[in-house]
CSV table of C-alpha atoms in Angstrom, one decimal:
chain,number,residue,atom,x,y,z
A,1,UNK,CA,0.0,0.0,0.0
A,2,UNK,CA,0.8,3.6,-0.1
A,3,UNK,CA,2.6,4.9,3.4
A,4,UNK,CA,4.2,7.7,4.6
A,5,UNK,CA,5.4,8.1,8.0
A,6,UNK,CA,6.9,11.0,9.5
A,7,UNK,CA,8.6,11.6,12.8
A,8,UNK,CA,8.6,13.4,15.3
A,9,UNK,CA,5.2,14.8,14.9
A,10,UNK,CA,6.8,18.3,17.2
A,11,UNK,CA,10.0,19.7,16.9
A,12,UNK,CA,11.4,22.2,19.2
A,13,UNK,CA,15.1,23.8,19.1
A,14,UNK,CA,17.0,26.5,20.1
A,15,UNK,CA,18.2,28.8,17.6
A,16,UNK,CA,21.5,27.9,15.9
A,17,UNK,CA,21.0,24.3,17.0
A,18,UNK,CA,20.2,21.6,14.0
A,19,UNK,CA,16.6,19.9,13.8
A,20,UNK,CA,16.2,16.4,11.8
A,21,UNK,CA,13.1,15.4,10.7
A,22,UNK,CA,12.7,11.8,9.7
A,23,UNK,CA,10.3,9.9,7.3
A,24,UNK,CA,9.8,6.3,6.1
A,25,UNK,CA,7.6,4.8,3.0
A,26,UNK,CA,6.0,1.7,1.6
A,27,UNK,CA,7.7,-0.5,-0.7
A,28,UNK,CA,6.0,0.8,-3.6
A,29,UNK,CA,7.2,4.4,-3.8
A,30,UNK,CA,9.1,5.4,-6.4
A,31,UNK,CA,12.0,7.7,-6.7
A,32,UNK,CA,10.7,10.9,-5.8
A,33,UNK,CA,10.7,12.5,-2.4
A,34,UNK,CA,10.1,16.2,-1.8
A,35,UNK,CA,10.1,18.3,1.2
A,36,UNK,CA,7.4,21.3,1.9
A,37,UNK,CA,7.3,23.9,4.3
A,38,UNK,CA,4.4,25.5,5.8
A,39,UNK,CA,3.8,28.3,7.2
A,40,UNK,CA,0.6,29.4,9.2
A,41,UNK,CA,-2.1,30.7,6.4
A,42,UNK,CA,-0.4,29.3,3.5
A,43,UNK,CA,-0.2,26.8,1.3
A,44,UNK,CA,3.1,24.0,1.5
A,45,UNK,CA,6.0,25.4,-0.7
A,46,UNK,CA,8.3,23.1,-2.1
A,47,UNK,CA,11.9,23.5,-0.9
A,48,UNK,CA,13.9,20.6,-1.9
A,49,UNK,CA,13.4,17.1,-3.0
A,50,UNK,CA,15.6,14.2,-3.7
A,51,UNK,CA,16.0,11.1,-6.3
A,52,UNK,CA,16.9,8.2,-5.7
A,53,UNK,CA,20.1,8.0,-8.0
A,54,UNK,CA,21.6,10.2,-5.6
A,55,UNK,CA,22.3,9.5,-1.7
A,56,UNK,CA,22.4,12.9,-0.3
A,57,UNK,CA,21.3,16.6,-1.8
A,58,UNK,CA,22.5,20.2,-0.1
A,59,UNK,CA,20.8,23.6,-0.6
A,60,UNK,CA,22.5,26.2,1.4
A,61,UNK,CA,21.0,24.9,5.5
A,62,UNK,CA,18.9,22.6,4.1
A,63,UNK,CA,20.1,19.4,3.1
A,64,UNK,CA,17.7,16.0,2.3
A,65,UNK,CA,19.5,12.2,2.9
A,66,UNK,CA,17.6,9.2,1.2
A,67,UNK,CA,18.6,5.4,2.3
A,68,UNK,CA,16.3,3.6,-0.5
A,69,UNK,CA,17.7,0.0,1.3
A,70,UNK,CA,16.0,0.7,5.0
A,71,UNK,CA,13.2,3.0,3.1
A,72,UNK,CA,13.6,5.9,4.9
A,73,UNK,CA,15.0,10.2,4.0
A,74,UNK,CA,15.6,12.9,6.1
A,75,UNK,CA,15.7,16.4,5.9
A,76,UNK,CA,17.9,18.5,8.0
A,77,UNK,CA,18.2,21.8,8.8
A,78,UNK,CA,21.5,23.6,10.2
A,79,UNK,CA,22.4,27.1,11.9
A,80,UNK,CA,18.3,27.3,12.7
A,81,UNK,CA,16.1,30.4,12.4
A,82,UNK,CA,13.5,32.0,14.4
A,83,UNK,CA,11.8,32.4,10.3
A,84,UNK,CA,12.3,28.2,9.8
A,85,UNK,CA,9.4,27.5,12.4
A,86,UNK,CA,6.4,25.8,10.5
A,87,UNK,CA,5.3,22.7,9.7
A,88,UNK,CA,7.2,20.5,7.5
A,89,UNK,CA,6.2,17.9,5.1
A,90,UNK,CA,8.0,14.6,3.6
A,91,UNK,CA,5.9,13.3,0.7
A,92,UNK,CA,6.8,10.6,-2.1
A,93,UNK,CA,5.3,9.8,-5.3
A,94,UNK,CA,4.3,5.8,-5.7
A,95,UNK,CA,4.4,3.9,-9.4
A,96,UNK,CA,1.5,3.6,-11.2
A,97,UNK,CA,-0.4,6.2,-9.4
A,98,UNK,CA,0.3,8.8,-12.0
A,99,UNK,CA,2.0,12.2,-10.6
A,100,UNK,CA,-0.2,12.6,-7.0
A,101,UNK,CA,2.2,12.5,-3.8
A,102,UNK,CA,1.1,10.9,-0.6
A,103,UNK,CA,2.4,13.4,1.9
A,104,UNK,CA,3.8,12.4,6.0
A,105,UNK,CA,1.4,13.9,8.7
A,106,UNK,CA,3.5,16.9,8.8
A,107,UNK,CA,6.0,17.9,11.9
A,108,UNK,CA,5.7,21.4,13.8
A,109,UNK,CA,9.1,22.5,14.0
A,110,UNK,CA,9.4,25.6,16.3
A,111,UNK,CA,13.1,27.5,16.7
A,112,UNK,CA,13.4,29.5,19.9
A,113,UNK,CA,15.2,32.8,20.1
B,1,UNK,CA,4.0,33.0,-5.0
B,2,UNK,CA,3.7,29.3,-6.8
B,3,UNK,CA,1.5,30.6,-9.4
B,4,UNK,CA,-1.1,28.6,-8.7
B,5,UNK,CA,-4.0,30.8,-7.9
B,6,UNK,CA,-7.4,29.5,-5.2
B,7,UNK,CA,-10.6,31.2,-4.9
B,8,UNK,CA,-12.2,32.1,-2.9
B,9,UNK,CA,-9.6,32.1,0.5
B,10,UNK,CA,-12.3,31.7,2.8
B,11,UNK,CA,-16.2,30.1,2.6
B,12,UNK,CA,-18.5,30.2,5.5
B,13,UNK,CA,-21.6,28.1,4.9
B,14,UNK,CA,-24.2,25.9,6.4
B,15,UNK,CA,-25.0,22.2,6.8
B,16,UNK,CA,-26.7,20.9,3.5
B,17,UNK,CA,-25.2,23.9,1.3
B,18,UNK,CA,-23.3,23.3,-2.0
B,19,UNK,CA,-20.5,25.2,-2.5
B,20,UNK,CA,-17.4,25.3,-5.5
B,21,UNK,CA,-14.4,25.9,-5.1
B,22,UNK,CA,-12.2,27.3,-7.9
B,23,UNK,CA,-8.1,26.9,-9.1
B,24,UNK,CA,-6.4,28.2,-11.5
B,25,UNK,CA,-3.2,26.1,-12.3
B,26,UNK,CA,0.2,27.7,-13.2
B,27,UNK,CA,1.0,28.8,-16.8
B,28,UNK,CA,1.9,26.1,-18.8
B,29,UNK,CA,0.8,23.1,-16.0
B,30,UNK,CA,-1.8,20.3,-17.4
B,31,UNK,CA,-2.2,18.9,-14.8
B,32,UNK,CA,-4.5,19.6,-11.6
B,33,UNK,CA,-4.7,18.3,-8.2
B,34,UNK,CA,-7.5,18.7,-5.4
B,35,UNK,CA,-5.9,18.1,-1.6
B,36,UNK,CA,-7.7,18.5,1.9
B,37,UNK,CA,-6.1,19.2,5.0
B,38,UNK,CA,-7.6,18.6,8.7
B,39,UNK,CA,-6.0,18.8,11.5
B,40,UNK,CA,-6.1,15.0,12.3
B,41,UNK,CA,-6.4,13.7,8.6
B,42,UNK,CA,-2.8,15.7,7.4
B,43,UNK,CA,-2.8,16.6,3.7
B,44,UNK,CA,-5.3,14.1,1.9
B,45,UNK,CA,-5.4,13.1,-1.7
B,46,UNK,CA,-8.8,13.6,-3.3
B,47,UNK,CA,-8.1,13.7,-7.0
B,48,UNK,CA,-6.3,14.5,-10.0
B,49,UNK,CA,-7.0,15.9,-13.4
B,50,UNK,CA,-4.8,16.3,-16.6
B,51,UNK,CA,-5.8,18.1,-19.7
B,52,UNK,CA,-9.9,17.8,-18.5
B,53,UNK,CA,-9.4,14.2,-17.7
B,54,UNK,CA,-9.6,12.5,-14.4
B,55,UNK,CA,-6.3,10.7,-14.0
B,56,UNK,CA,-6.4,9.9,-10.3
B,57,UNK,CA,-8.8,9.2,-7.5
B,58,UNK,CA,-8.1,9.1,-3.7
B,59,UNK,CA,-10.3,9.3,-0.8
B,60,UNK,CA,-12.8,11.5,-2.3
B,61,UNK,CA,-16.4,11.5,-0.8
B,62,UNK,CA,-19.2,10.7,-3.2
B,63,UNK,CA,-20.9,14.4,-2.6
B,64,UNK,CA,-18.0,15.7,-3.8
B,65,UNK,CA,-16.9,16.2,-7.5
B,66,UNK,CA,-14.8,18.2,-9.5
B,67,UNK,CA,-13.6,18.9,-13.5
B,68,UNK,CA,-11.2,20.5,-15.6
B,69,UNK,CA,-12.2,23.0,-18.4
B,70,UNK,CA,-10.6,23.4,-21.5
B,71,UNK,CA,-9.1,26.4,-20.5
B,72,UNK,CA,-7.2,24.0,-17.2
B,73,UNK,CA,-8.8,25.8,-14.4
B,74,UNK,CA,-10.4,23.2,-12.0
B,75,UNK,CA,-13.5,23.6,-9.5
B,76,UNK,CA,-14.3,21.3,-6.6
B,77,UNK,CA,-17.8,21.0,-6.0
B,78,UNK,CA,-19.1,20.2,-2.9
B,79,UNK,CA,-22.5,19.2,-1.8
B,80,UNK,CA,-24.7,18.2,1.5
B,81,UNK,CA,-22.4,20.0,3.8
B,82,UNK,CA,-21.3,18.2,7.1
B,83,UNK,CA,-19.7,20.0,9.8
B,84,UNK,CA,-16.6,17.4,9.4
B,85,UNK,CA,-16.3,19.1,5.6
B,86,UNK,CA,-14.9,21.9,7.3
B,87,UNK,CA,-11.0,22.1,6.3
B,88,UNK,CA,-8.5,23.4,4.2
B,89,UNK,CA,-8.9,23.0,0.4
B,90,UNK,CA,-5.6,22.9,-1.5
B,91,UNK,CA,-5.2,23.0,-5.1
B,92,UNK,CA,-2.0,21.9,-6.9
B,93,UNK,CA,-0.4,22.0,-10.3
B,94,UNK,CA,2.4,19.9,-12.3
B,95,UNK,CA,3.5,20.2,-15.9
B,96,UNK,CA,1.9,16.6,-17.0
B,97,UNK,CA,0.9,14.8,-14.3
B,98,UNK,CA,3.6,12.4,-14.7
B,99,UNK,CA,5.1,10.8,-11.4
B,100,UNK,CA,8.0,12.0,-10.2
B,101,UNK,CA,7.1,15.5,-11.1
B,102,UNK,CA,7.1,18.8,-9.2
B,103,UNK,CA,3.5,19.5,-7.4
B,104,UNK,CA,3.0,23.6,-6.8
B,105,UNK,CA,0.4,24.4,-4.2
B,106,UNK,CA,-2.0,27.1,-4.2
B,107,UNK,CA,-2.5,29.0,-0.6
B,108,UNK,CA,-5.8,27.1,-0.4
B,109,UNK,CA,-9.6,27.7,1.1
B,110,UNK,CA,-9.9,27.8,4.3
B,111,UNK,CA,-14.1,26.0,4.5
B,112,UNK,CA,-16.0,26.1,7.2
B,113,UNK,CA,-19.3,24.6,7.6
B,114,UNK,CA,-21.8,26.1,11.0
């Protein structure tokens, strides 16, 4: 079946400090797995995503680690901001179910001053 | 901005109401996609269009339906409001609907059924 499950569910650090949000899938995702951020009255924006030819992908804090063996990616976030608190989003796409994403239930992350 | 453009933002209505909710994908996307999002549900598939045909079908409730028109813009229709309708409506766009592509969200309606 299709499965996406993300931990922790909340997420609190103090500012400067790393945060690591985890997420596992169902053996019949495919090789697609974005990230989205959202923040309170909007809708999730994309802000990186990985493939599963590569291992590991880096923008700027943000980085996204994919293990295709144990099923599982991460997203971390270095140096922290008070302006990275929202909730974040692993999704992945699953074969022949066309381009829709099945999406984590989402972890509150919340950076402290 | 994504591009991807919802209307209305918010809909207050009552129990048994019908209301439609409209999206407008981004320029040059086929493809359209219908999410909800409750608080204890997360983001929920519901369905997917591309070109002004249904491609993909998730947990949507029989009350509720929705097309594409020729010119790609999408409405959700929904009908007999419950209370438990109340929710966030997100629309999303990709270029064709293909997996593995990149899905833009609009900033959604916020629904709330009294």
């Amino acid at each position: 079946g299709e499965n996406v499950e993300q931990h922790p569910s909340t997420l609190s650090v103090q500012e400067g400090d790393s945060a690591v949000i985890k997420c596992t899938y169902s053996d019949s995702a495919s090789n697609y797995f974005p990230w989205y951020k959202q923040e309170l009255g909007k809708g999730p924006q994309l802000i990186i995503d990985i493939r599963s030819n590569v291992g590991e992908k880096k923008d700027q804090r943000i980085a996204v680690t994919l293990n295709k063996t144990a099923k599982h990616f991460s997203l971390h976030i270095t140096e922290t901001q008070p302006e990275d608190s929202a909730v974040y989003f692993c999704a992945a796409s699953f074969y022949n179910q066309g381009g829709k994403l099945i999406f984590g239930q989402g972890t509150e992350l919340s950076v402290k001053p | 901005d994504s591009g991807v453009t919802q209307t209305p933002k918010h809909l207050i209505t009552a129990t048994g109401q019908r209301v439609t909710l409209r999206c407008s994908p981004r320029s040059g996307d086929l493809s359209v996609y219908w999410y909800q999002q409750s608080l204890d549900q997360g983001l929920q598939f519901l369905i997917q269009y591309y070109n002004g045909e249904e491609r993909a079908k998730g947990n949507i409730l029989e009350r509720f339906s929705a097309q594409q028109f020729p010119d790609l813009h999408s409405e959700l229709n929904l009908s007999s409001l419950e209370l438990g309708d109340s929710a966030l409506y997100f629309c999303a766009s990709s270029v064709a609907g293909l997996l593995n592509e990149k899905l833009f969200f609009g900033s959604g309606t916020q629904l709330s059924v009294l």
